[in-house]
Amino acid sequence: MGSRPNIKNRGVFQYCESVLSNNRLKKTKPRIAILEALSGNHCPLNVEEIYRKCPVKTLDLATIYRTLRAFEDIGLVQRIDFGDGSARFELRTDDHHHHHVICRSCKKVEKLPDCGISSLEKTVTRLGYQSVTHSLEFFGLCRKCK
Amino acid sequence: MGSRPNIKNRGVFQYCESVLSNNRLKKTKPRIAILEALSGNHCPLNVEEIYRKCPVKTLDLATIYRTLRAFEDIGLVQRIDFGDGSARFELRTDDHHHHHVICRSCKKVEKLPDCGISSLEKTVTRLGYQSVTHSLEFFGLCRKCK
DNA sequence: CTTGTTGCAAATCGTTTGCAGGACA
DNA sequence: TGTCCTGCAAACGATTTGCAACAAG
């Protein structure tokens, strides 16, 4: 929810750590590992994928779920739903706000440049809503899939 | 996916029934009941809500799930995801394509006029995607909730 | 030291599936 | 009548929770 300073990969970690301490969340191994898994990726990961990418020996799925929820609450992470039954998560640092195209067949995920739905967002604000966010996903068949 | 003739509430049922027969789906009591539940509503319903609205004595959740999937396949129904763990469904008759605002606090749902994200959709098409659809939901706090 | 955090196991919730009986065209 | 559809029960996958042991500030 807060401001999201423009951070280069270099400083992503310091930024994350400062957000943690600002919110009185302890800096633990599981949390660091999850941040690493998310930061090393170009597209949103689900819990299973995060689990596989985490180098921590004993790391429980429950911990990942709890951690992601906590990160979401403080705005460190963005929850994304592709409508396939599992939630995805993306680090919410600087990068401009964006959305995705998902191939209905091969499930490839591509980022779209910019957001560009400001007009609808204005309508929502005009309806009296505050702290407005949105979720937008495109689905289609990519070139390879037909 | 097919064309969606402009239907007034009056004729919604005849329309639905014709879609059923066009797709060789039998007109059964559970299916009629589910269509009634959906047509009598202004906002998308989840399976639990449909279940409660259905006057049929013995109607199983499994039947509702199967029916909704079948309806979705023939374009009679639109699946909508509010990211809260359960899928919603909306009758897909005439009404112009639209999206929703959901209050983060009281969960109130409002329709938004028109869609208006054609520019992003063009970008997606330009990337080579075919049969492009999208899912867009806004979240915020409505007037009453602060 | 004190509270927040974790791992483990069990519970829960939404959704799907197999199957035998029943209803529509 | 033959096939599609349904109810029931059981299976499933994603996510949550209780609790006692543990670790960060």
XYZ file of C-alpha atoms (C1' of nucleotides) in Angstrom:
342
model
C 0.000 0.000 0.000
C 2.850 2.402 0.841
C 5.253 4.057 -1.572
C 7.417 1.772 -3.617
C 10.816 3.383 -4.164
C 12.508 2.703 -7.467
C 14.881 -0.079 -6.611
C 17.427 -1.803 -8.837
C 18.036 -5.516 -8.411
C 21.119 -4.561 -6.447
C 19.160 -2.991 -3.679
C 16.011 -5.054 -3.695
C 17.140 -6.943 -0.656
C 17.960 -3.930 1.450
C 14.619 -2.541 0.496
C 12.812 -5.717 1.542
C 14.674 -5.876 4.801
C 13.806 -2.317 5.624
C 10.147 -2.994 4.919
C 10.321 -5.974 7.252
C 11.827 -4.022 10.098
C 9.489 -1.091 9.512
C 6.650 -3.519 10.109
C 8.261 -5.252 13.056
C 8.631 -8.525 11.212
C 11.691 -10.541 12.167
C 14.285 -11.331 9.564
C 14.305 -15.136 9.569
C 15.827 -17.766 7.298
C 12.535 -18.900 5.764
C 11.568 -15.330 4.998
C 14.893 -14.521 3.398
C 14.714 -17.684 1.337
C 11.236 -16.837 0.102
C 12.309 -13.338 -0.834
C 15.233 -14.804 -2.762
C 13.003 -17.233 -4.601
C 10.655 -14.433 -5.600
C 13.332 -11.942 -6.539
C 15.112 -14.373 -8.828
C 12.088 -14.664 -11.030
C 10.471 -12.892 -13.906
C 6.928 -14.205 -13.459
C 4.611 -14.849 -10.517
C 5.227 -18.083 -8.619
C 2.789 -20.274 -6.784
C 3.526 -21.777 -3.394
C 4.662 -25.080 -4.829
C 7.187 -23.333 -7.079
C 8.483 -21.185 -4.262
C 8.864 -24.301 -2.163
C 10.999 -25.961 -4.819
C 13.205 -22.927 -5.263
C 13.929 -22.516 -1.575
C 17.318 -23.835 -0.480
C 16.298 -24.069 3.159
C 16.442 -27.710 4.337
C 13.309 -27.865 6.462
C 10.802 -25.405 5.160
C 7.129 -26.098 5.548
C 4.392 -25.170 3.106
C 2.447 -23.726 6.022
C 5.322 -21.368 6.690
C 5.318 -20.240 3.081
C 1.600 -19.561 3.182
C 1.893 -17.636 6.430
C 4.860 -15.688 5.192
C 3.234 -14.738 1.916
C 0.126 -13.544 3.656
C 2.241 -11.419 5.979
C 4.192 -10.027 3.043
C 0.977 -9.259 1.230
C -0.359 -7.397 4.254
C 2.613 -5.062 4.334
C 2.621 -4.612 0.570
C 5.864 -6.468 -0.103
C 4.152 -8.986 -2.292
C 1.308 -8.923 -4.782
C -1.147 -11.795 -5.007
C -2.136 -12.734 -8.545
C -4.812 -15.133 -9.636
C -4.697 -16.896 -12.985
C -7.935 -18.683 -12.252
C -6.362 -22.134 -12.243
C -6.876 -22.917 -8.600
C -3.599 -21.781 -7.112
C -2.521 -18.298 -6.084
C 0.654 -16.734 -7.502
C 2.876 -14.195 -5.879
C 5.135 -11.521 -7.247
C 7.579 -9.275 -5.465
C 6.165 -5.782 -5.348
C 9.160 -3.537 -5.399
C 9.649 -0.816 -7.895
C 8.859 -2.063 -11.359
C 6.070 -0.171 -12.927
C 2.654 -1.607 -12.222
C 1.859 -4.184 -14.912
C -0.322 -7.109 -15.928
C 0.086 -10.428 -17.707
C -0.979 -12.465 -20.710
C -1.284 -16.184 -20.111
C -1.430 -18.674 -22.957
C -4.472 -20.854 -22.476
C -2.598 -23.818 -23.884
C 1.042 -23.788 -22.775
C 0.521 -21.482 -19.787
C 3.365 -19.214 -20.816
C 3.261 -15.913 -18.940
C 4.275 -12.568 -20.434
C 4.357 -9.155 -18.832
C 2.485 -6.333 -20.504
C 3.986 -2.853 -20.637
C 2.246 -0.412 -18.338
C -1.230 -0.666 -17.000
C -3.351 1.797 -18.934
C -6.746 1.367 -17.395
C -6.807 4.700 -15.650
C -10.153 5.656 -17.104
C -11.960 2.766 -15.472
C -10.075 3.406 -12.268
C -11.344 6.976 -12.298
C -14.879 5.668 -12.640
C -14.352 3.522 -9.592
C -13.034 6.443 -7.604
C -15.972 8.523 -8.732
C -18.262 5.842 -7.322
C -16.803 6.648 -3.927
C -14.271 3.874 -3.506
C -10.987 4.488 -1.717
C -7.654 2.639 -1.816
C -8.587 1.199 -5.148
C -6.545 -1.657 -6.571
C -7.302 -4.011 -9.396
C -6.451 -7.335 -10.874
C -6.255 -7.801 -14.612
C -5.210 -10.882 -16.546
C -5.422 -11.625 -20.232
C -5.802 -15.116 -21.640
C -5.235 -16.254 -25.180
C -3.404 -18.667 -27.436
C 0.201 -17.736 -28.109
C 1.817 -18.018 -31.541
C 3.300 -21.446 -30.910
C 0.061 -22.889 -29.645
C -1.834 -22.008 -32.818
C -17.776 -17.498 -27.279
C -20.723 -17.307 -29.723
C -22.991 -14.357 -30.409
C -25.069 -13.084 -27.531
C -28.366 -11.674 -28.780
C -29.845 -8.756 -26.930
C -32.329 -10.397 -24.610
C -34.714 -8.797 -22.171
C -35.436 -10.547 -18.877
C -38.647 -11.726 -20.478
C -36.877 -13.843 -23.000
C -33.758 -14.860 -21.104
C -35.188 -18.279 -20.485
C -36.122 -19.022 -24.043
C -32.675 -17.908 -25.023
C -31.021 -20.207 -22.494
C -33.166 -23.126 -23.540
C -32.300 -22.627 -27.163
C -28.599 -22.534 -26.323
C -29.031 -25.782 -24.428
C -30.740 -27.562 -27.278
C -28.312 -26.120 -29.803
C -25.574 -27.802 -27.828
C -27.474 -31.037 -27.317
C -27.732 -30.539 -23.584
C -30.874 -31.916 -22.026
C -33.276 -29.604 -20.273
C -33.366 -31.031 -16.763
C -34.733 -29.810 -13.445
C -31.350 -29.076 -11.867
C -30.256 -27.107 -14.914
C -33.424 -25.058 -15.016
C -33.130 -24.354 -11.312
C -29.556 -23.182 -11.676
C -30.484 -20.915 -14.577
C -33.272 -19.441 -12.471
C -30.937 -18.823 -9.569
C -28.471 -17.062 -11.817
C -31.019 -15.044 -13.758
C -32.667 -13.700 -10.636
C -29.483 -12.006 -9.581
C -27.575 -8.826 -10.248
C -24.143 -10.019 -9.192
C -22.057 -13.153 -9.688
C -22.902 -16.045 -7.371
C -20.664 -18.762 -6.036
C -21.704 -22.394 -5.880
C -22.796 -22.190 -2.283
C -25.082 -19.260 -3.046
C -26.571 -20.971 -6.073
C -27.168 -24.040 -3.946
C -29.110 -22.029 -1.387
C -31.216 -20.317 -4.030
C -32.232 -23.516 -5.763
C -35.727 -24.749 -4.904
C -34.991 -28.301 -6.053
C -35.295 -30.710 -3.117
C -32.344 -32.991 -3.782
C -29.692 -31.068 -5.611
C -26.083 -31.987 -5.165
C -23.143 -29.588 -5.153
C -21.409 -31.902 -7.600
C -24.274 -31.411 -10.005
C -23.957 -27.662 -9.713
C -20.242 -27.793 -10.409
C -20.751 -30.071 -13.398
C -23.572 -27.965 -14.726
C -21.680 -24.715 -14.406
C -18.700 -26.136 -16.205
C -20.952 -27.334 -19.017
C -22.627 -23.924 -19.188
C -19.273 -22.244 -19.259
C -18.135 -24.452 -22.124
C -21.066 -23.417 -24.283
C -20.756 -19.767 -23.303
C -23.958 -19.568 -21.293
C -22.131 -18.612 -18.153
C -19.083 -16.541 -17.322
C -16.678 -17.602 -14.587
C -15.424 -14.750 -12.402
C -12.748 -14.841 -9.770
C -12.671 -12.371 -6.894
C -9.547 -13.949 -5.490
C -11.239 -15.096 -2.307
C -10.996 -18.806 -2.891
C -14.310 -19.539 -4.551
C -15.386 -19.126 -8.152
C -18.395 -16.964 -9.070
C -20.678 -17.344 -12.021
C -22.756 -14.892 -13.971
C -25.307 -15.492 -16.686
C -23.830 -14.438 -19.999
C -26.770 -13.310 -22.034
C -26.955 -9.956 -23.657
C -25.696 -7.321 -21.302
C -22.664 -5.503 -22.539
C -19.343 -6.915 -21.392
C -18.516 -5.418 -18.006
C -16.417 -5.705 -14.848
C -16.899 -5.233 -11.124
C -15.795 -3.273 -8.085
C -15.689 -5.218 -4.851
C -15.550 -3.510 -1.475
C -12.649 -4.966 0.448
C -14.587 -4.613 3.661
C -18.279 -5.417 3.133
C -17.783 -7.368 -0.107
C -20.429 -5.387 -1.887
C -20.258 -5.894 -5.654
C -21.043 -3.217 -8.235
C -21.046 -3.442 -11.992
C -18.938 -1.000 -13.949
C -20.230 0.498 -17.166
C -18.506 -0.863 -20.245
C -15.135 -2.434 -20.412
C -12.802 0.128 -21.934
C -9.466 -1.632 -21.963
C -9.251 -2.009 -25.699
C -5.789 -0.487 -25.903
C -4.212 -3.173 -23.751
C -6.154 -5.808 -25.623
C -4.670 -4.537 -28.862
C -1.222 -4.876 -27.360
C -1.951 -8.479 -26.533
C -3.162 -9.190 -30.041
C -0.066 -7.510 -31.415
C 2.021 -9.928 -29.344
C 0.496 -12.708 -31.416
C -2.213 -13.997 -29.109
C -5.508 -15.268 -30.474
C -8.943 -15.701 -28.877
C -8.006 -13.158 -26.258
C -10.174 -12.797 -23.175
C -9.474 -11.063 -19.914
C -10.450 -10.892 -16.309
C -10.550 -7.561 -14.503
C -11.667 -6.832 -10.970
C -11.341 -3.681 -8.899
C -11.073 -3.682 -5.138
C -11.541 -0.786 -2.782
C -13.372 0.528 0.225
C -16.886 1.709 -0.486
C -18.365 4.869 0.999
C -20.048 3.123 3.896
C -16.929 1.243 4.868
C -14.852 4.401 5.253
C 13.929 -12.967 28.301
C 9.826 -12.365 25.711
C 7.339 -12.489 21.804
C 7.116 -13.656 17.212
C 7.982 -17.561 14.203
C 8.486 -22.270 12.743
C 7.606 -27.268 11.770
C 4.621 -30.830 12.100
C 0.234 -32.955 11.943
C -4.371 -32.629 11.483
C -8.321 -30.068 9.975
C -10.842 -27.485 6.506
C -12.634 -25.778 2.258
C -13.626 -25.742 -2.565
C -13.876 -28.745 -6.267
C -13.584 -33.214 -8.856
C -14.438 -38.062 -9.843
C -16.353 -43.044 -9.999
C -20.251 -45.385 -10.124
C -24.897 -47.264 -10.215
C -29.534 -45.765 -10.617
C -32.760 -42.524 -12.984
C -34.604 -39.238 -16.412
C -34.798 -36.954 -20.945
C -35.089 -37.109 -26.232
C -34.490 -47.609 -25.543
C -30.149 -45.644 -25.360
C -27.559 -42.007 -23.750
C -27.036 -38.312 -21.002
C -27.580 -36.689 -16.234
C -27.939 -37.050 -11.303
C -27.103 -38.126 -6.379
C -24.131 -40.074 -3.240
C -19.786 -40.960 -1.325
C -15.197 -40.802 -1.535
C -10.982 -38.619 -3.292
C -8.281 -34.533 -4.018
C -5.531 -30.375 -3.976
C -4.835 -25.902 -2.015
C -4.764 -23.524 2.106
C -5.375 -22.923 7.239
C -4.914 -23.868 12.137
C -3.403 -25.677 16.944
C 0.314 -26.441 19.458
C 4.766 -27.139 21.473
C 9.610 -26.276 20.383
C 12.633 -22.569 18.776
C 15.013 -18.323 17.489
C 15.388 -13.144 16.670
C 15.535 -8.563 18.865
